[in-house]
Short mmCIF file of C-alpha atoms in Angstrom, two decimals:
data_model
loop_
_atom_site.label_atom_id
_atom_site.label_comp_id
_atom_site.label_asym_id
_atom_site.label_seq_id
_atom_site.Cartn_x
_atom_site.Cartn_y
_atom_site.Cartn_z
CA UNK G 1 152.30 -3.73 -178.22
CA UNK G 2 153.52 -0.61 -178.32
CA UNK G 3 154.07 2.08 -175.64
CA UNK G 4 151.18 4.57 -176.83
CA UNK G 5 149.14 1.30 -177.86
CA UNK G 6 149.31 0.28 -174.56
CA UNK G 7 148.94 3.30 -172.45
CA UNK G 8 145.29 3.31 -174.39
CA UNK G 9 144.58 0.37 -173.57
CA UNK G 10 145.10 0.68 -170.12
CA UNK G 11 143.28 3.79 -170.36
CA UNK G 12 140.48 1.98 -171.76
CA UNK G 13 140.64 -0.49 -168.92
CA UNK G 14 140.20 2.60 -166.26
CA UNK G 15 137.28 3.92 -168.26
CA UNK G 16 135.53 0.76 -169.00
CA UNK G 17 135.33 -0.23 -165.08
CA UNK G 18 131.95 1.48 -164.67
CA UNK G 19 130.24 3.48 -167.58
CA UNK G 20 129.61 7.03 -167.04
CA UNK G 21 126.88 8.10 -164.69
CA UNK G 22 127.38 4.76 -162.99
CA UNK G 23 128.36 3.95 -159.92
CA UNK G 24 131.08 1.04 -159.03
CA UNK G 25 133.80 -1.22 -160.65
CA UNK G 26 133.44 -4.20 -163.16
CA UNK G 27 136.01 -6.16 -164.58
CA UNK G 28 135.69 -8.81 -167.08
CA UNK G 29 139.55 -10.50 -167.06
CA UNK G 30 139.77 -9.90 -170.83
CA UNK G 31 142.54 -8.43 -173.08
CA UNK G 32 146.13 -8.43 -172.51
CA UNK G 33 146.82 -6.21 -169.54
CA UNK G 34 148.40 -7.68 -166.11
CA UNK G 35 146.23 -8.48 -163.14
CA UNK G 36 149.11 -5.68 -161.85
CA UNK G 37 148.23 -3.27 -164.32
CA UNK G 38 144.78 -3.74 -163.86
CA UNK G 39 145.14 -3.29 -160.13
CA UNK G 40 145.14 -6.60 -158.49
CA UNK G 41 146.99 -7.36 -155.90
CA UNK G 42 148.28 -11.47 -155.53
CA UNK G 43 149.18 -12.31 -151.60
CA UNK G 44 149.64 -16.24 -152.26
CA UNK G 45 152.23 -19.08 -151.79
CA UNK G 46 153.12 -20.78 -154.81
CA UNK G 47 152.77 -24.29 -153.33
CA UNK G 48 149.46 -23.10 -151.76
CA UNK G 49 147.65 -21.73 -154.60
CA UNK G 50 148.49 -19.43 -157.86
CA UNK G 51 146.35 -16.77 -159.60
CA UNK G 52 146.71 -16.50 -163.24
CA UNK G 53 144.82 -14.88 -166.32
CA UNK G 54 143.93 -17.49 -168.94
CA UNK G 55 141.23 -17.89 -171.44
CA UNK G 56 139.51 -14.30 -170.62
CA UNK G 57 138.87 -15.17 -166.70
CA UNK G 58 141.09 -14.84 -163.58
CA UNK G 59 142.24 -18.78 -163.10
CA UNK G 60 142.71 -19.92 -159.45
CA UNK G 61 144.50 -23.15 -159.07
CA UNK G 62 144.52 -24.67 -155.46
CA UNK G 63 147.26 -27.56 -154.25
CA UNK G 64 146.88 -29.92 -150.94
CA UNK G 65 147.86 -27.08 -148.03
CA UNK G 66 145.28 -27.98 -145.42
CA UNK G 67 143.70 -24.90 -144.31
CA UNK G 68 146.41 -22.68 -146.07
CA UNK G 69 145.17 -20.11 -148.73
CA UNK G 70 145.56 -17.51 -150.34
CA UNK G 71 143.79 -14.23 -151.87
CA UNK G 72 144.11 -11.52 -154.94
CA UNK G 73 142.58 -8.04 -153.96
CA UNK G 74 141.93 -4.80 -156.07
CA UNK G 75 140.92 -1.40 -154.37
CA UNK G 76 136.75 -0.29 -154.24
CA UNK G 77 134.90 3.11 -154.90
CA UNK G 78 132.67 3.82 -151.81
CA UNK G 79 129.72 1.31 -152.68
CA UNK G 80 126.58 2.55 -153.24
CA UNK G 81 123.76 2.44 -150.45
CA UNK G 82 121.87 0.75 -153.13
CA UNK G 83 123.22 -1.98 -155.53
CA UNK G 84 124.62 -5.32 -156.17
CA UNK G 85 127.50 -7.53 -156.03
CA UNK G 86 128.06 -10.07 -159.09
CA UNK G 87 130.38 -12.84 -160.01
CA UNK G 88 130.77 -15.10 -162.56
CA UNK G 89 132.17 -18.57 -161.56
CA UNK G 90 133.43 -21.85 -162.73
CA UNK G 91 133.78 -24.32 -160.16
CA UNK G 92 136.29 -26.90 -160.29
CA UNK G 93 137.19 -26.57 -163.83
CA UNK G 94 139.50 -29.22 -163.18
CA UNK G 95 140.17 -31.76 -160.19
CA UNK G 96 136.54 -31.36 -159.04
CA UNK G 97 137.31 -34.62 -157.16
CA UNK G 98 139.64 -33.32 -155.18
CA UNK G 99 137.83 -30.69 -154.11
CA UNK G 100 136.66 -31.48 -149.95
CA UNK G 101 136.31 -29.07 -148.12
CA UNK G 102 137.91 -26.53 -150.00
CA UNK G 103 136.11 -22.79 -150.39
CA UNK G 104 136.15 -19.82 -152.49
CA UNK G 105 135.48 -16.60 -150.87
CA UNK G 106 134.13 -13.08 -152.22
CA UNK G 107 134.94 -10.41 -149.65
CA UNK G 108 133.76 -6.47 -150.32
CA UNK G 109 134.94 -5.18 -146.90
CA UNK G 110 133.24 -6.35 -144.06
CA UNK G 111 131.09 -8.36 -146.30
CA UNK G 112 131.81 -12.28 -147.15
CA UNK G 113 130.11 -15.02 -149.00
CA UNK G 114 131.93 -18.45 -149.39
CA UNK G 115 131.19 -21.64 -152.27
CA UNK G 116 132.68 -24.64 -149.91
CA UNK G 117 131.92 -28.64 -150.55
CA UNK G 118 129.97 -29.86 -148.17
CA UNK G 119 129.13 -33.48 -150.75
CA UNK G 120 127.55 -30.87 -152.78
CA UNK G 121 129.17 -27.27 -153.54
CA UNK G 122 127.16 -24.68 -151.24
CA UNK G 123 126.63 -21.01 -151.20
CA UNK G 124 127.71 -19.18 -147.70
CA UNK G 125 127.20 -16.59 -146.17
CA UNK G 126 128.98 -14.84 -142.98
CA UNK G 127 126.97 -13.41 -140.65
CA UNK G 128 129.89 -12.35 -138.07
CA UNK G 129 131.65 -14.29 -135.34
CA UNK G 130 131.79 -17.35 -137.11
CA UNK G 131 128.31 -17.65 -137.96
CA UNK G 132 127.47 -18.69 -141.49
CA UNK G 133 123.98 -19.30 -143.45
CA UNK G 134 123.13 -21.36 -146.27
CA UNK G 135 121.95 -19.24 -149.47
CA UNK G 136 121.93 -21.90 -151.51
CA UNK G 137 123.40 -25.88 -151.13
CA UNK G 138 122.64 -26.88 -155.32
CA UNK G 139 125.58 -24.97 -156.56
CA UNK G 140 126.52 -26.37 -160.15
CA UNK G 141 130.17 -27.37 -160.60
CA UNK G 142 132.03 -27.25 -163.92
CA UNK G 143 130.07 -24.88 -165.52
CA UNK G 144 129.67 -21.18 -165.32
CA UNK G 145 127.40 -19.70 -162.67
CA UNK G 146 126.11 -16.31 -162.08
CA UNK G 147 125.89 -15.00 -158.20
CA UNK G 148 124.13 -11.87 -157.13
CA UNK G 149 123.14 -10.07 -154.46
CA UNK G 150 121.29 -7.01 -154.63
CA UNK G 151 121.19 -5.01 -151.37
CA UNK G 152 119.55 -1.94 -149.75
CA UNK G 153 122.08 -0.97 -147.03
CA UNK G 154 119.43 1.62 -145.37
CA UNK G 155 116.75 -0.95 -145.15
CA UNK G 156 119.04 -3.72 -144.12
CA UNK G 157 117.45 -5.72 -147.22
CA UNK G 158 119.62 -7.84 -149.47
CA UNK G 159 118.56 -10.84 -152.05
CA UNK G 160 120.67 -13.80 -153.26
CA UNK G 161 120.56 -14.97 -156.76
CA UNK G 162 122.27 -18.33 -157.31
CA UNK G 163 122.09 -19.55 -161.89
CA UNK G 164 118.74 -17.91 -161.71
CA UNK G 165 118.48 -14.52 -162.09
CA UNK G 166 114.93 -14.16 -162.34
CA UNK G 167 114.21 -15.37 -158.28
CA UNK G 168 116.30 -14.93 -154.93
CA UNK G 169 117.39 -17.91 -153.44
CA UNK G 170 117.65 -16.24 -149.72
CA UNK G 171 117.08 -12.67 -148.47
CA UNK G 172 118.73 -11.39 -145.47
CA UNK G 173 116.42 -8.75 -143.41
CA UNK G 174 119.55 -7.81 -141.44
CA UNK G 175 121.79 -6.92 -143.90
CA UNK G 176 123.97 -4.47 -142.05
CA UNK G 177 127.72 -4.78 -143.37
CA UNK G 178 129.81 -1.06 -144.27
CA UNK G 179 130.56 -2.15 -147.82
CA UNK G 180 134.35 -0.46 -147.39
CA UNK G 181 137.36 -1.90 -148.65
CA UNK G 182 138.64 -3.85 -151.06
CA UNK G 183 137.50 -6.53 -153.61
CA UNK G 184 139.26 -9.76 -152.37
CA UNK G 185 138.95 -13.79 -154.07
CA UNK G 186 140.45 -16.02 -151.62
CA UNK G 187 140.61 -19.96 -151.70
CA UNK G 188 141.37 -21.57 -148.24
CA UNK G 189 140.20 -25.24 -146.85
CA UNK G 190 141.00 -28.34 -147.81
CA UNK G 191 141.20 -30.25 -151.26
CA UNK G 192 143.27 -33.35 -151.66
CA UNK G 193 144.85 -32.67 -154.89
CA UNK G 194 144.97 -29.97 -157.93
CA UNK G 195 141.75 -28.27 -158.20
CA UNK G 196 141.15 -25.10 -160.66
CA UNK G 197 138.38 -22.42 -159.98
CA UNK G 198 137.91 -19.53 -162.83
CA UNK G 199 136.03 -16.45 -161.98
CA UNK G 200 134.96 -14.83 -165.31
CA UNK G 201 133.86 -11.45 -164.25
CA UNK G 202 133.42 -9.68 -161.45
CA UNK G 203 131.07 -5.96 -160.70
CA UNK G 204 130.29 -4.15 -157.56
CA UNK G 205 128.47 -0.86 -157.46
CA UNK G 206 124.73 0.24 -158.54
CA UNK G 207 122.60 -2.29 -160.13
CA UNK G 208 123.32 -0.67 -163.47
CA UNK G 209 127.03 -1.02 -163.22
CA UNK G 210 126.00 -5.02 -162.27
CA UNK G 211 123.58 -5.15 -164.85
CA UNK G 212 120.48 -5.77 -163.13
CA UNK G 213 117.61 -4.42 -165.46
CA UNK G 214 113.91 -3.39 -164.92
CA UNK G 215 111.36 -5.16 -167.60
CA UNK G 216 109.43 -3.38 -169.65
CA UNK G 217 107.04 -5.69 -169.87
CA UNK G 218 104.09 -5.57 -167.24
CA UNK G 219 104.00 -8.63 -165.21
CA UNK G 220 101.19 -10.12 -162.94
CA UNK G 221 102.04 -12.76 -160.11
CA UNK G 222 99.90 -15.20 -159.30
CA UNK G 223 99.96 -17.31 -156.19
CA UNK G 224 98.91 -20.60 -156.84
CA UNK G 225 97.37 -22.48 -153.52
CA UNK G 226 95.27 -25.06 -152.71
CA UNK G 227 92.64 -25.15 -155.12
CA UNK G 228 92.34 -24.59 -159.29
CA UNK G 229 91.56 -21.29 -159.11
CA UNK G 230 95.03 -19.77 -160.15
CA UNK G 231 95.21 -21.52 -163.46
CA UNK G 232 91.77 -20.56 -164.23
CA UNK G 233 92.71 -16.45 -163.27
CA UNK G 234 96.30 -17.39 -165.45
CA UNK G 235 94.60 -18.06 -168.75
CA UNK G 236 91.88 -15.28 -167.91
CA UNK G 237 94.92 -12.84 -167.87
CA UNK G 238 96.35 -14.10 -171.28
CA UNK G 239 92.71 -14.00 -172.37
CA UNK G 240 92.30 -10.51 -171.30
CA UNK G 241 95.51 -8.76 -171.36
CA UNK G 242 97.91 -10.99 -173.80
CA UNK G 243 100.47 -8.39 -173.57
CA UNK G 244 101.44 -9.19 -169.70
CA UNK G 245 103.70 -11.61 -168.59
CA UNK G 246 102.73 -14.08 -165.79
CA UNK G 247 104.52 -15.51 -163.06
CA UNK G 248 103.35 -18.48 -161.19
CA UNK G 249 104.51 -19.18 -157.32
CA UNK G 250 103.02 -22.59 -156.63
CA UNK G 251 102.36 -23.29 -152.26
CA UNK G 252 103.78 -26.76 -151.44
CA UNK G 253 102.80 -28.95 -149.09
CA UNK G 254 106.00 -29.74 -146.55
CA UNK G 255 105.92 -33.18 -144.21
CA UNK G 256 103.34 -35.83 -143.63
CA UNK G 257 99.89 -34.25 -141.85
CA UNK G 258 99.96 -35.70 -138.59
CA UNK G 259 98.78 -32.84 -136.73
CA UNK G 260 95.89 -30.50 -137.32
CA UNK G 261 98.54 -27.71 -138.47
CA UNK G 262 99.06 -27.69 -142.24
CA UNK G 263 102.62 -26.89 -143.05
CA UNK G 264 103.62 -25.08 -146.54
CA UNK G 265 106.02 -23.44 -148.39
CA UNK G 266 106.46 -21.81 -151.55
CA UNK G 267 108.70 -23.51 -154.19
CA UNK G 268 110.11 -20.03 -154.23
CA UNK G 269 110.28 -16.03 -153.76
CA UNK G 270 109.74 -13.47 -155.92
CA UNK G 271 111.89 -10.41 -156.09
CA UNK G 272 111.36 -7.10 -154.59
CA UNK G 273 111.62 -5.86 -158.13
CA UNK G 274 109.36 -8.17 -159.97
CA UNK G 275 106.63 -6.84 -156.83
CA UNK G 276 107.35 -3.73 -157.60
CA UNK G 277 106.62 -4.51 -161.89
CA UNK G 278 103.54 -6.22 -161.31
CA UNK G 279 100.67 -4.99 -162.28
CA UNK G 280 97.97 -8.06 -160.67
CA UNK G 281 99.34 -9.80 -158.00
CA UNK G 282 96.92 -12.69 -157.36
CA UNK G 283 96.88 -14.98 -154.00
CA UNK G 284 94.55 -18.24 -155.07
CA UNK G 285 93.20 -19.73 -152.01
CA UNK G 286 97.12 -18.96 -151.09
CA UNK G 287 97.67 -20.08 -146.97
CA UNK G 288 98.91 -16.46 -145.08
CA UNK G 289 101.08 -18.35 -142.59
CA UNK G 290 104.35 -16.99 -141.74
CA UNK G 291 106.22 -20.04 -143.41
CA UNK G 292 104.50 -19.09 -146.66
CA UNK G 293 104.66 -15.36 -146.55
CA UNK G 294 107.52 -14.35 -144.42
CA UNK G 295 107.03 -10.38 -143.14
CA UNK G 296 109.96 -9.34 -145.86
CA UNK G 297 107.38 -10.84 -148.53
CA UNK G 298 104.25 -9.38 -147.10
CA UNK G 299 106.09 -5.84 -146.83
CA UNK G 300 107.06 -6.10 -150.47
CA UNK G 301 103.50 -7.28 -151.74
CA UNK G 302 101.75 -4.38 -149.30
CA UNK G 303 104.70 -1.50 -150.29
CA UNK G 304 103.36 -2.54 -154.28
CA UNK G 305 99.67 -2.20 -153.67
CA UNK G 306 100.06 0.79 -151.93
CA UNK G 307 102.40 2.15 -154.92
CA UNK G 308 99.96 1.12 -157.04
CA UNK G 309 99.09 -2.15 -157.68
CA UNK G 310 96.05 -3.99 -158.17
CA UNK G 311 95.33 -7.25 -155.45
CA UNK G 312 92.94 -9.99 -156.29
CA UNK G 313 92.30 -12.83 -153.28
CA UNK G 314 90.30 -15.72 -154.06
CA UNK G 315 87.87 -17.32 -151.84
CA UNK G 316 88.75 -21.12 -150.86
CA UNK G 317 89.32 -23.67 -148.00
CA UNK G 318 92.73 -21.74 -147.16
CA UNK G 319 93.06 -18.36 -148.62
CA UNK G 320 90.42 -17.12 -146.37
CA UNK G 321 89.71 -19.55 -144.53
CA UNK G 322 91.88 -21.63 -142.37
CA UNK G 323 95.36 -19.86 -143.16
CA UNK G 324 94.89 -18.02 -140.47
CA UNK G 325 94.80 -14.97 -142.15
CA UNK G 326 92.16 -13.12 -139.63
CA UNK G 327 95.36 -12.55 -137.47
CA UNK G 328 98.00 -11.80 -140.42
CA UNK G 329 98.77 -8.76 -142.16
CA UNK G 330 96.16 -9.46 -145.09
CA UNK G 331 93.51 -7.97 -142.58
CA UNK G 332 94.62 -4.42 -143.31
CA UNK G 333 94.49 -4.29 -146.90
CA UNK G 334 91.18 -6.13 -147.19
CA UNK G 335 87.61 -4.50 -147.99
CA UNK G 336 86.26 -7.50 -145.79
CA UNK G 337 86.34 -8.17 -142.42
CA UNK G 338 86.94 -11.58 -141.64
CA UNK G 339 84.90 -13.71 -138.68
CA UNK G 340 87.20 -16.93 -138.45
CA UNK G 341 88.53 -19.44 -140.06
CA UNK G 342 85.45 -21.63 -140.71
CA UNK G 343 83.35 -19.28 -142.54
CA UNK G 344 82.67 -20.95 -145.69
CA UNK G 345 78.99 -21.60 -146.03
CA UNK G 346 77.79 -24.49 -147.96
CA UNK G 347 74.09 -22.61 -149.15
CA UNK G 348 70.74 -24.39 -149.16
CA UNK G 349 70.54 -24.36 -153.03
CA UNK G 350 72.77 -22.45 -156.39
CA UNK G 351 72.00 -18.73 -156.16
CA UNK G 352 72.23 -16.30 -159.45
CA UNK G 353 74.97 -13.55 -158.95
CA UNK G 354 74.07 -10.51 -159.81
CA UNK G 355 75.94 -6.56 -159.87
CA UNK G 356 76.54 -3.53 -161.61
CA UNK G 357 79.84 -5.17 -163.42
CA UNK G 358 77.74 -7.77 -165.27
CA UNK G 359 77.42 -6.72 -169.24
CA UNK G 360 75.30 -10.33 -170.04
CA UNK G 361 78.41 -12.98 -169.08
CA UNK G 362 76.88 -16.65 -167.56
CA UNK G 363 78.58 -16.73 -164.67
CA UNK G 364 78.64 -19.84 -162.07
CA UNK G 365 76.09 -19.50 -159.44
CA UNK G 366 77.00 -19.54 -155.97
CA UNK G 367 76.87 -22.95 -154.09
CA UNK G 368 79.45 -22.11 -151.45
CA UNK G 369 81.15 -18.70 -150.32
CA UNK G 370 82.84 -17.20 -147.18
CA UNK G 371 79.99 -15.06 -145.56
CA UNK G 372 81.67 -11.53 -144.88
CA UNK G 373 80.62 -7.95 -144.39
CA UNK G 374 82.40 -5.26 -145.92
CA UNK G 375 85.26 -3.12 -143.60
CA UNK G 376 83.08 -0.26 -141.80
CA UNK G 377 84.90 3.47 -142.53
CA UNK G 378 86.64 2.15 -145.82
CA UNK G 379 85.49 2.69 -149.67
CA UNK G 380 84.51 -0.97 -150.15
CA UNK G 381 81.85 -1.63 -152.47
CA UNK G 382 79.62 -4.88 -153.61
CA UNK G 383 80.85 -5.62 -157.61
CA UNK G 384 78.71 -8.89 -157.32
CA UNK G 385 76.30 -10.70 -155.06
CA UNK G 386 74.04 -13.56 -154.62
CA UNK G 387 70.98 -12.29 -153.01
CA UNK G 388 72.01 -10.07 -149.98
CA UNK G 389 75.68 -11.80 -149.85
CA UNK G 390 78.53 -10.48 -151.32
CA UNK G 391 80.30 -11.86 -153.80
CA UNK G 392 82.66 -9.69 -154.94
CA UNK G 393 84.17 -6.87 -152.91
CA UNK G 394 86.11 -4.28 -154.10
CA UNK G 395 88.37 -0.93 -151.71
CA UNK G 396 91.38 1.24 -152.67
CA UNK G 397 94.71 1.27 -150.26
CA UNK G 398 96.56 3.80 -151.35
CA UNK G 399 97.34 4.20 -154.99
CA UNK G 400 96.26 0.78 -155.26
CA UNK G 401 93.32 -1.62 -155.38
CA UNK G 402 92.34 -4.50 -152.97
CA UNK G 403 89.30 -7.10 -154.36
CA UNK G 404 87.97 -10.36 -152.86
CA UNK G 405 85.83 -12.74 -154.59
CA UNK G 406 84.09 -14.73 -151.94
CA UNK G 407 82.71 -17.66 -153.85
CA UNK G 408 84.94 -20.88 -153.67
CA UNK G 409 85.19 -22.24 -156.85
CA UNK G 410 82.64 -25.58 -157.84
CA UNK G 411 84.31 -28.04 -159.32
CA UNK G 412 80.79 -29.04 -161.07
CA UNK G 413 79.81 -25.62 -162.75
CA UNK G 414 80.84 -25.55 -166.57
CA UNK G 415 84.32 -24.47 -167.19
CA UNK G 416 82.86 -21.77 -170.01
CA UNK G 417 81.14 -19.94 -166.89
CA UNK G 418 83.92 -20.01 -164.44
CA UNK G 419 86.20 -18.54 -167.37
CA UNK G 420 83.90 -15.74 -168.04
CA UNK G 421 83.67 -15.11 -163.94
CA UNK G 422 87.81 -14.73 -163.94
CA UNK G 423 87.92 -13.20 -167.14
CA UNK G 424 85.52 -10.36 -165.68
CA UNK G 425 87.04 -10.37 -162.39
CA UNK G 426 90.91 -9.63 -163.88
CA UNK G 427 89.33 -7.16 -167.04
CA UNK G 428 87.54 -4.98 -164.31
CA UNK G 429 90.80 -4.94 -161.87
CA UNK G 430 93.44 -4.04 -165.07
CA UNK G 431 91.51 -1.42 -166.48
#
């Protein structure tokens, strides 16, 4: 390569670490520049471990030199308050059998994560003074892997995306670290033979630079809980609005029942950012607890309603009921106020709903329903009723919209009726 060739193409390397009007570096390991003439810095034994370039990544092989390591390093812009950290990873592209208790390390400053072995390859990360959490302990090995982590230094808010891109693994509410200083890959542990890593690409800086992209597709989330409401409301959205993408977060039930408290999780989180897209966010006789929607969740779902966005809670043995939700943050946004958490009344026989809403759909009658009065000094307004009761409750909060439909669901009325009552219900709430 020439010398004016090659001054290009180093100039090309500069230009290409962040496009303009971004903010940050990226650097793919491809073409035929140095790691020292793109900037990286080896400090490394050669019978310890040896960074390379080969086959478009950065290769890092490790040799047995218990709890000796090493590190390559390349110089930061001043991160962003807002933005992500990526990498690209192959695990144990060879020797993954001799890999123990060996780890990788990404370092941005003050800020660490780790992949280590513990019998399977685990995600890490350092919270200070020798503290470290689990993000993730299903790491794949021998195959590429995406990490990210998308942060918001001012609200001390930071997500963890492990293969998946589409759902954090963790989120860290106290996500405080200064973000200055160099880039750094360092291997240290223990492995009991040859083991090659390859890190394929690496980007830190604004979410644009890391290529984190907002849909344009609207989105609803549903909820799932305890009952079938949720994939009754999932096909009345792709009956009604076939142009929105749905996203289903199922609650699980965690342990045996052996006490009277009912224990659940969700199989997993949705992002800030796919809140923030949604257009129908749906909780389906979805428990409240804490374990189920942590206060970083309930912030995010709130902050989207009031942005905007439209709420829909269902009626059922848990949603309203038992969840505990009279004492949770639900409370605020609803155009109910709620009594207990036994107040689903069984009624003496099927009663006709009737409201403004109704344009001549057959909808279920009413054999059960939580008995609630609407919020005094809010907007809330009846939609549907049987008899004096409500049925379907309706306020604003903020930009957004809050509804409740009362009625738990009867597994004996015919399916054609309970699909015109959802179909109503989500048409009404999207127009």
């Amino acid at each position: 390569m020439g010398m004016v060739t090659r001054l290009a193409f180093l100039l090309a390397l500069v230009l290409a670490a962040a496009a303009p009007g971004q903010e940050g570096f990226r650097e793919d390991f491809r073409g035929a520049a140095s790691l020292a003439e793109r900037g990286w810095r080896v400090a490394a034994e050669p019978a310890v471990s040896q960074w390379r370039l080969a086959d478009d990544a950065l290769e890092m092989t490790a040799f047995h030199a218990p709890y000796r390591g090493g590190r390559i390093e390349h110089d930061l812009p001043a991160a962003p308050a807002q933005g992500a950290i990526e990498f690209r990873v192959t695990l144990a592209v060879e020797g993954e059998q001799n890999f123990n208790h060996l780890c990788l390390a990404v370092i941005v400053g003050d800020f660490m994560t780790a992949l280590k072995n513990y019998g399977s390859c685990t995600w890490l990360l350092h919270k200070g003074q020798g503290a470290w959490r689990t993000l993730s302990d299903h790491v794949p090995m021998r195959r590429e892997v995406t990490f990210r982590v998308v942060y918001d230094l001012p609200a001390r808010y930071a997500e963890f995306y492990c293969d998946n891109m589409d759902d954090p693994v963790a989120v860290d509410t106290d996500f405080h670290p200064t973000l200055q200083g160099p880039l750094q890959f360092m291997n240290y542990g223990l492995c009991t033979g040859r083991v090659v890593n390859r890190i394929h690409a690496v980007s830190v800086g604004s979410e644009a630079v890391a290529g984190v992209a907002v849909s344009p597709v609207p989105r609803a989330i549903v909820f799932q809980g305890l009952d079938d409401s949720g994939p009754g409301i999932v096909k009345a959205v792709a009956q009604v609005a076939p142009g929105i993408t749905v996203h289903v977060y199922t609650v699980q039930t965690v342990g045996a029942a052996i006490t009277p408290h009912n224990k659940f999780r969700l199989d997993r989180m949705p992002s800030r950012q796919r809140l923030r897209e949604a257009e129908l966010i749906v909780l389906a006789d979805c428990p409240l607890t804490p374990d189920v929607f942590p206060d970083f969740l309930a912030a995010n779902l709130t902050e989207r309603v009031r942005g905007g966005g439209r709420l829909l809670i269902t009626g059922g043995w848990f949603g309203l009921g038992k969840s505990g939700c009279r004492d949770a943050w639900l409370q605020d946004l609803l155009p109910v106020t709620l009594a207990g958490p036994w107040q689903v009344e069984t009624l003496p026989a099927p009663v006709a709903v009737v409201g403004p809403v109704l344009t001549g759909q057959t909808l279920p009658a009413v054999t059960r329903l939580h008995r609630l009065a609407l919020r005094d000094g809010t907007d809330a307004r009846v939609l549907l009723s049987a008899g004096e009761l409500p049925v379907w409750g309706s306020s604003a909060y903020g930009k957004g919209r809050v509804d409740v439909l009362l009625s738990v669901p009867d597994p004996a009325a015919p399916a054609a009726s309970t699909a015109a009552l959802y179909e109503l219900v989500v048409g009404q709430m999207l127009k």
